[in-house]
Amino acid sequence: MFEVATEVANRVGGIYSVLKSKAPVTVAEYKERYALIGPLNRKSAAVEVEELPVPNPELKATLDAMY
């Protein structure tokens, strides 16, 4: 499951707080089938972003094309 929002790694507004508080519960339920997607905010990336390898080649190709 993908959840897409501009607030994913941006500490502005209430949506960020909602995403951060529900992420552990959602990960516990969906495990590796859950991903949050949002624009890269370099100011908060070191603290908020955990870059992981993408094991699915089709998904990796799609994400690489978006970069």
MMTF fields as JSON, N, C-alpha, C and O atoms, coordinates in Angstrom:
{
  "mmtfVersion": "1.0.0",
  "mmtfProducer": "UNKNOWN",
  "numBonds": 267,
  "numAtoms": 268,
  "numGroups": 67,
  "numChains": 1,
  "numModels": 1,
  "chainsPerModel": [1],
  "groupsPerChain": [67],
  "chainIdList": ["A"],
  "bondAtomList": [4, 2, 8, 6, 12, 10, 16, 14, 20, 18, 24, 22, 28, 26, 32, 30, 36, 34, 40, 38, 44, 42, 48, 46, 52, 50, 56, 54, 60, 58, 64, 62, 68, 66, 72, 70, 76, 74, 80, 78, 84, 82, 88, 86, 92, 90, 96, 94, 100, 98, 104, 102, 108, 106, 112, 110, 116, 114, 120, 118, 124, 122, 128, 126, 132, 130, 136, 134, 140, 138, 144, 142, 148, 146, 152, 150, 156, 154, 160, 158, 164, 162, 168, 166, 172, 170, 176, 174, 180, 178, 184, 182, 188, 186, 192, 190, 196, 194, 200, 198, 204, 202, 208, 206, 212, 210, 216, 214, 220, 218, 224, 222, 228, 226, 232, 230, 236, 234, 240, 238, 244, 242, 248, 246, 252, 250, 256, 254, 260, 258, 264, 262],
  "bondOrderList": [1, 1, 1, 1, 1, 1, 1, 1, 1, 1, 1, 1, 1, 1, 1, 1, 1, 1, 1, 1, 1, 1, 1, 1, 1, 1, 1, 1, 1, 1, 1, 1, 1, 1, 1, 1, 1, 1, 1, 1, 1, 1, 1, 1, 1, 1, 1, 1, 1, 1, 1, 1, 1, 1, 1, 1, 1, 1, 1, 1, 1, 1, 1, 1, 1, 1],
  "groupList": [{"groupName": "MET", "atomNameList": ["N", "CA", "C", "O"], "elementList": ["N", "C", "C", "O"], "formalChargeList": [0, 0, 0, 0], "bondAtomList": [1, 0, 2, 1, 3, 2], "bondOrderList": [1, 1, 2], "singleLetterCode": "M", "chemCompType": "L-PEPTIDE LINKING"}, {"groupName": "PHE", "atomNameList": ["N", "CA", "C", "O"], "elementList": ["N", "C", "C", "O"], "formalChargeList": [0, 0, 0, 0], "bondAtomList": [1, 0, 2, 1, 3, 2], "bondOrderList": [1, 1, 2], "singleLetterCode": "F", "chemCompType": "L-PEPTIDE LINKING"}, {"groupName": "GLU", "atomNameList": ["N", "CA", "C", "O"], "elementList": ["N", "C", "C", "O"], "formalChargeList": [0, 0, 0, 0], "bondAtomList": [1, 0, 2, 1, 3, 2], "bondOrderList": [1, 1, 2], "singleLetterCode": "E", "chemCompType": "L-PEPTIDE LINKING"}, {"groupName": "VAL", "atomNameList": ["N", "CA", "C", "O"], "elementList": ["N", "C", "C", "O"], "formalChargeList": [0, 0, 0, 0], "bondAtomList": [1, 0, 2, 1, 3, 2], "bondOrderList": [1, 1, 2], "singleLetterCode": "V", "chemCompType": "L-PEPTIDE LINKING"}, {"groupName": "ALA", "atomNameList": ["N", "CA", "C", "O"], "elementList": ["N", "C", "C", "O"], "formalChargeList": [0, 0, 0, 0], "bondAtomList": [1, 0, 2, 1, 3, 2], "bondOrderList": [1, 1, 2], "singleLetterCode": "A", "chemCompType": "L-PEPTIDE LINKING"}, {"groupName": "THR", "atomNameList": ["N", "CA", "C", "O"], "elementList": ["N", "C", "C", "O"], "formalChargeList": [0, 0, 0, 0], "bondAtomList": [1, 0, 2, 1, 3, 2], "bondOrderList": [1, 1, 2], "singleLetterCode": "T", "chemCompType": "L-PEPTIDE LINKING"}, {"groupName": "ASN", "atomNameList": ["N", "CA", "C", "O"], "elementList": ["N", "C", "C", "O"], "formalChargeList": [0, 0, 0, 0], "bondAtomList": [1, 0, 2, 1, 3, 2], "bondOrderList": [1, 1, 2], "singleLetterCode": "N", "chemCompType": "L-PEPTIDE LINKING"}, {"groupName": "ARG", "atomNameList": ["N", "CA", "C", "O"], "elementList": ["N", "C", "C", "O"], "formalChargeList": [0, 0, 0, 0], "bondAtomList": [1, 0, 2, 1, 3, 2], "bondOrderList": [1, 1, 2], "singleLetterCode": "R", "chemCompType": "L-PEPTIDE LINKING"}, {"groupName": "GLY", "atomNameList": ["N", "CA", "C", "O"], "elementList": ["N", "C", "C", "O"], "formalChargeList": [0, 0, 0, 0], "bondAtomList": [1, 0, 2, 1, 3, 2], "bondOrderList": [1, 1, 2], "singleLetterCode": "G", "chemCompType": "PEPTIDE LINKING"}, {"groupName": "ILE", "atomNameList": ["N", "CA", "C", "O"], "elementList": ["N", "C", "C", "O"], "formalChargeList": [0, 0, 0, 0], "bondAtomList": [1, 0, 2, 1, 3, 2], "bondOrderList": [1, 1, 2], "singleLetterCode": "I", "chemCompType": "L-PEPTIDE LINKING"}, {"groupName": "TYR", "atomNameList": ["N", "CA", "C", "O"], "elementList": ["N", "C", "C", "O"], "formalChargeList": [0, 0, 0, 0], "bondAtomList": [1, 0, 2, 1, 3, 2], "bondOrderList": [1, 1, 2], "singleLetterCode": "Y", "chemCompType": "L-PEPTIDE LINKING"}, {"groupName": "SER", "atomNameList": ["N", "CA", "C", "O"], "elementList": ["N", "C", "C", "O"], "formalChargeList": [0, 0, 0, 0], "bondAtomList": [1, 0, 2, 1, 3, 2], "bondOrderList": [1, 1, 2], "singleLetterCode": "S", "chemCompType": "L-PEPTIDE LINKING"}, {"groupName": "LEU", "atomNameList": ["N", "CA", "C", "O"], "elementList": ["N", "C", "C", "O"], "formalChargeList": [0, 0, 0, 0], "bondAtomList": [1, 0, 2, 1, 3, 2], "bondOrderList": [1, 1, 2], "singleLetterCode": "L", "chemCompType": "L-PEPTIDE LINKING"}, {"groupName": "LYS", "atomNameList": ["N", "CA", "C", "O"], "elementList": ["N", "C", "C", "O"], "formalChargeList": [0, 0, 0, 0], "bondAtomList": [1, 0, 2, 1, 3, 2], "bondOrderList": [1, 1, 2], "singleLetterCode": "K", "chemCompType": "L-PEPTIDE LINKING"}, {"groupName": "PRO", "atomNameList": ["N", "CA", "C", "O"], "elementList": ["N", "C", "C", "O"], "formalChargeList": [0, 0, 0, 0], "bondAtomList": [1, 0, 2, 1, 3, 2], "bondOrderList": [1, 1, 2], "singleLetterCode": "P", "chemCompType": "L-PEPTIDE LINKING"}, {"groupName": "ASP", "atomNameList": ["N", "CA", "C", "O"], "elementList": ["N", "C", "C", "O"], "formalChargeList": [0, 0, 0, 0], "bondAtomList": [1, 0, 2, 1, 3, 2], "bondOrderList": [1, 1, 2], "singleLetterCode": "D", "chemCompType": "L-PEPTIDE LINKING"}],
  "groupTypeList": [0, 1, 2, 3, 4, 5, 2, 3, 4, 6, 7, 3, 8, 8, 9, 10, 11, 3, 12, 13, 11, 13, 4, 14, 3, 5, 3, 4, 2, 10, 13, 2, 7, 10, 4, 12, 9, 8, 14, 12, 6, 7, 13, 11, 4, 4, 3, 2, 3, 2, 2, 12, 14, 3, 14, 6, 14, 2, 12, 13, 4, 5, 12, 15, 4, 0, 10],
  "groupIdList": [1, 2, 3, 4, 5, 6, 7, 8, 9, 10, 11, 12, 13, 14, 15, 16, 17, 18, 19, 20, 21, 22, 23, 24, 25, 26, 27, 28, 29, 30, 31, 32, 33, 34, 35, 36, 37, 38, 39, 40, 41, 42, 43, 44, 45, 46, 47, 48, 49, 50, 51, 52, 53, 54, 55, 56, 57, 58, 59, 60, 61, 62, 63, 64, 65, 66, 67],
  "secStructList": [7, 3, 3, 3, 7, 6, 6, 6, 6, 7, 7, 7, 1, 2, 2, 2, 2, 2, 2, 2, 2, 2, 2, 2, 2, 2, 2, 2, 2, 2, 4, 4, 4, 7, 3, 3, 3, 7, 7, 7, 7, 2, 2, 2, 2, 2, 2, 2, 7, 7, 7, 7, 7, 7, 7, 7, 2, 2, 2, 2, 2, 2, 2, 2, 2, 2, 7],
  "xCoordList": [0.846, 0.0, 0.904, 1.853, 0.593, 1.336, 0.473, -0.717, 1.078, 0.419, 1.258, 2.454, 0.63, 1.34, 0.844, -0.358, 1.794, 1.442, 2.665, 3.797, 2.438, 3.559, 4.153, 5.274, 3.415, 3.871, 4.643, 4.992, 4.92, 5.547, 6.826, 6.985, 7.717, 8.982, 9.149, 10.264, 8.039, 8.06, 7.307, 6.088, 7.999, 7.418, 6.569, 6.785, 5.627, 4.757, 3.315, 2.952, 2.511, 1.088, 0.686, 1.519, -0.62, -1.191, -1.102, -1.072, -1.059, -0.997, 0.293, 0.284, 1.384, 2.658, 2.496, 2.935, 1.873, 1.677, 0.808, 1.087, -0.236, -1.111, -0.331, -0.409, 0.421, 1.203, 2.222, 2.387, 2.901, 3.931, 3.333, 3.924, 2.186, 1.587, 0.972, 0.969, 0.452, -0.179, 0.794, 0.465, 1.966, 2.926, 3.299, 3.276, 3.644, 4.013, 2.889, 3.148, 1.648, 0.507, 0.308, 0.061, 0.418, 0.229, 1.339, 1.077, 2.571, 3.701, 3.51, 3.808, 3.023, 2.789, 1.775, 1.886, 0.79, -0.24, 0.199, 0.003, 0.791, 1.111, 2.559, 2.902, 3.402, 4.829, 5.481, 5.35, 6.176, 6.913, 6.005, 6.486, 4.709, 3.775, 3.273, 2.373, 3.841, 3.418, 4.576, 5.698, 4.3, 5.339, 4.713, 3.634, 5.409, 5.031, 5.861, 7.072, 5.22, 5.913, 5.601, 4.448, 6.642, 6.461, 7.705, 8.727, 7.641, 8.81, 9.938, 9.698, 11.154, 12.324, 12.556, 12.735, 12.552, 12.869, 14.254, 14.392, 15.256, 16.64, 16.913, 17.824, 16.146, 16.349, 16.012, 16.654, 15.019, 14.608, 14.923, 14.614, 15.524, 15.767, 16.655, 16.408, 17.668, 18.595, 17.89, 18.291, 16.852, 16.134, 14.88, 14.525, 14.212, 12.895, 12.881, 11.891, 13.936, 13.903, 14.837, 16.01, 14.299, 15.101, 15.089, 14.104, 16.18, 16.255, 16.567, 17.536, 15.729, 15.877, 16.004, 15.52, 16.645, 16.7, 15.296, 14.469, 15.051, 13.753, 13.932, 14.554, 13.401, 13.635, 12.845, 13.245, 11.743, 10.917, 11.455, 11.457, 11.917, 12.535, 11.579, 12.001, 10.313, 9.351, 9.127, 9.081, 8.99, 8.813, 10.065, 9.967, 11.231, 12.493, 12.593, 12.979, 12.25, 12.3, 11.347, 11.68, 10.173, 9.203, 9.722, 9.643, 10.251, 10.783, 11.987, 12.123, 12.858, 14.015, 13.574, 14.194, 12.515, 12.014, 11.444, 11.477, 10.925, 10.361, 11.439, 11.194, 12.631, 13.711, 14.326, 15.271],
  "yCoordList": [-1.152, 0.0, 1.231, 1.326, 2.152, 3.406, 4.517, 4.615, 5.34, 6.536, 7.706, 7.784, 8.604, 9.704, 11.027, 11.291, 11.853, 13.164, 14.068, 13.599, 15.343, 16.286, 16.441, 16.929, 16.032, 16.192, 14.988, 14.977, 13.982, 12.744, 13.018, 12.489, 13.799, 14.091, 15.589, 16.11, 16.268, 17.711, 18.055, 17.894, 18.516, 18.761, 20.027, 20.887, 20.144, 21.309, 20.821, 20.0, 21.32, 21.016, 19.744, 18.957, 19.576, 18.456, 17.126, 16.082, 17.137, 15.877, 15.136, 13.912, 15.849, 15.224, 14.476, 13.332, 15.107, 14.482, 13.236, 12.23, 13.297, 12.137, 10.994, 9.856, 11.289, 10.249, 9.627, 8.408, 10.466, 9.959, 9.09, 8.079, 9.469, 8.691, 7.383, 6.399, 7.352, 6.118, 5.186, 4.02, 5.66, 4.828, 3.545, 2.482, 3.582, 2.33, 1.287, 0.094, 1.736, 0.82, 0.225, -0.972, 1.07, 0.61, -0.341, -1.344, -0.043, -0.937, -2.276, -3.324, -2.253, -3.503, -4.383, -5.609, -3.756, -4.521, -4.941, -6.094, -4.024, -4.29, -4.705, -5.191, -4.516, -4.868, -4.217, -3.009, -4.995, -4.441, -4.051, -3.589, -4.232, -3.864, -2.431, -2.014, -1.672, -0.292, 0.657, 0.419, 1.725, 2.725, 4.115, 4.323, 5.049, 6.454, 7.111, 6.904, 7.893, 8.557, 10.045, 10.449, 10.846, 12.289, 12.95, 12.288, 14.245, 14.95, 14.977, 15.025, 14.946, 14.962, 16.372, 17.316, 16.501, 17.761, 17.579, 16.929, 18.133, 17.903, 18.385, 17.876, 19.348, 19.851, 18.793, 18.728, 17.978, 16.981, 15.551, 14.613, 15.368, 14.019, 13.185, 11.991, 13.777, 13.007, 12.402, 11.345, 13.06, 12.588, 11.805, 10.843, 12.206, 11.665, 10.568, 9.845, 10.423, 9.507, 8.334, 8.509, 7.143, 5.927, 5.308, 4.693, 5.475, 4.939, 3.446, 3.026, 2.662, 1.212, 0.707, 1.357, -0.437, -1.009, -1.445, -1.833, -1.373, -1.774, -3.14, -3.233, -4.196, -5.541, -5.864, -6.74, -5.176, -5.447, -4.657, -3.427, -5.329, -4.608, -3.66, -2.601, -4.019, -3.145, -1.868, -0.772, -2.019, -0.845, 0.017, 1.243, -0.595, 0.151, 0.962, 2.131, 0.358, 1.066, 2.262, 3.329, 2.083, 3.174, 4.311, 5.48, 3.965, 4.994, 5.7, 6.917, 4.95, 5.557, 6.525, 7.573, 6.193, 7.064, 8.361, 9.396, 8.315, 9.512, 10.416, 11.601, 9.878, 10.651, 11.481, 12.225],
  "zCoordList": [0.0, 0.0, 0.0, 0.778, -0.874, -0.94, -0.363, -0.661, 0.456, 0.95, 0.456, 0.735, -0.274, -0.915, -0.335, -0.293, 0.113, 0.658, 0.612, 0.731, 0.442, 0.438, 1.828, 1.971, 2.852, 4.231, 4.767, 5.947, 3.953, 4.431, 5.205, 6.305, 4.694, 5.384, 5.599, 5.588, 5.793, 5.962, 7.243, 7.302, 8.244, 9.565, 9.611, 10.464, 8.718, 8.685, 8.649, 7.807, 9.549, 9.514, 10.235, 10.684, 10.328, 11.058, 10.347, 10.998, 9.014, 8.272, 8.607, 8.741, 8.743, 9.125, 10.442, 10.564, 11.423, 12.735, 12.634, 13.285, 11.826, 11.63, 10.992, 11.455, 9.932, 9.255, 10.2, 10.231, 10.965, 11.873, 12.974, 13.355, 13.478, 14.567, 14.082, 14.821, 12.862, 12.391, 11.672, 11.453, 11.303, 10.561, 11.298, 10.678, 12.592, 13.266, 13.261, 13.101, 13.435, 13.435, 12.044, 11.901, 11.025, 9.655, 9.244, 8.579, 9.627, 9.325, 10.032, 9.459, 11.257, 11.987, 11.262, 11.279, 10.628, 9.925, 8.526, 8.142, 7.757, 6.354, 6.12, 5.042, 7.119, 7.039, 5.817, 5.623, 4.996, 3.845, 2.682, 1.648, 2.844, 1.776, 1.927, 1.198, 2.861, 3.108, 2.848, 3.296, 2.129, 1.857, 1.838, 1.284, 2.449, 2.382, 1.293, 1.22, 0.454, -0.65, -0.599, -0.448, -0.727, -0.755, -1.299, -1.479, -1.564, -2.082, -1.052, 0.154, -1.549, -0.677, -0.148, -0.918, 1.163, 1.824, 2.435, 3.472, 1.819, 2.25, 3.678, 4.331, 4.168, 5.531, 6.582, 7.63, 6.303, 7.292, 6.866, 7.6, 5.711, 5.191, 6.101, 6.268, 6.684, 7.523, 8.736, 9.224, 9.22, 10.398, 10.027, 10.709, 8.958, 8.635, 7.573, 7.464, 6.795, 5.652, 5.889, 6.219, 5.717, 5.785, 4.391, 3.983, 3.676, 2.32, 2.389, 3.022, 1.73, 1.732, 0.302, -0.625, 0.109, -1.236, -1.674, -0.85, -2.964, -3.516, -4.175, -5.233, -3.572, -4.096, -5.364, -6.13, -5.594, -6.765, -7.956, -7.912, -9.028, -10.151, -10.874, -11.34, -10.973, -11.652, -10.846, -11.404, -9.541, -8.688, -8.7, -8.756, -8.65, -8.695, -9.978, -9.942, -11.112, -12.396, -12.39, -12.907, -11.81, -11.733, -10.859, -11.238, -9.697, -8.798, -9.409, -9.28, -10.072, -10.738, -11.826, -12.007, -12.549, -13.613, -13.044, -13.71, -11.821, -11.194, -10.627, -10.405, -10.387, -9.804, -10.872, -10.608]
}
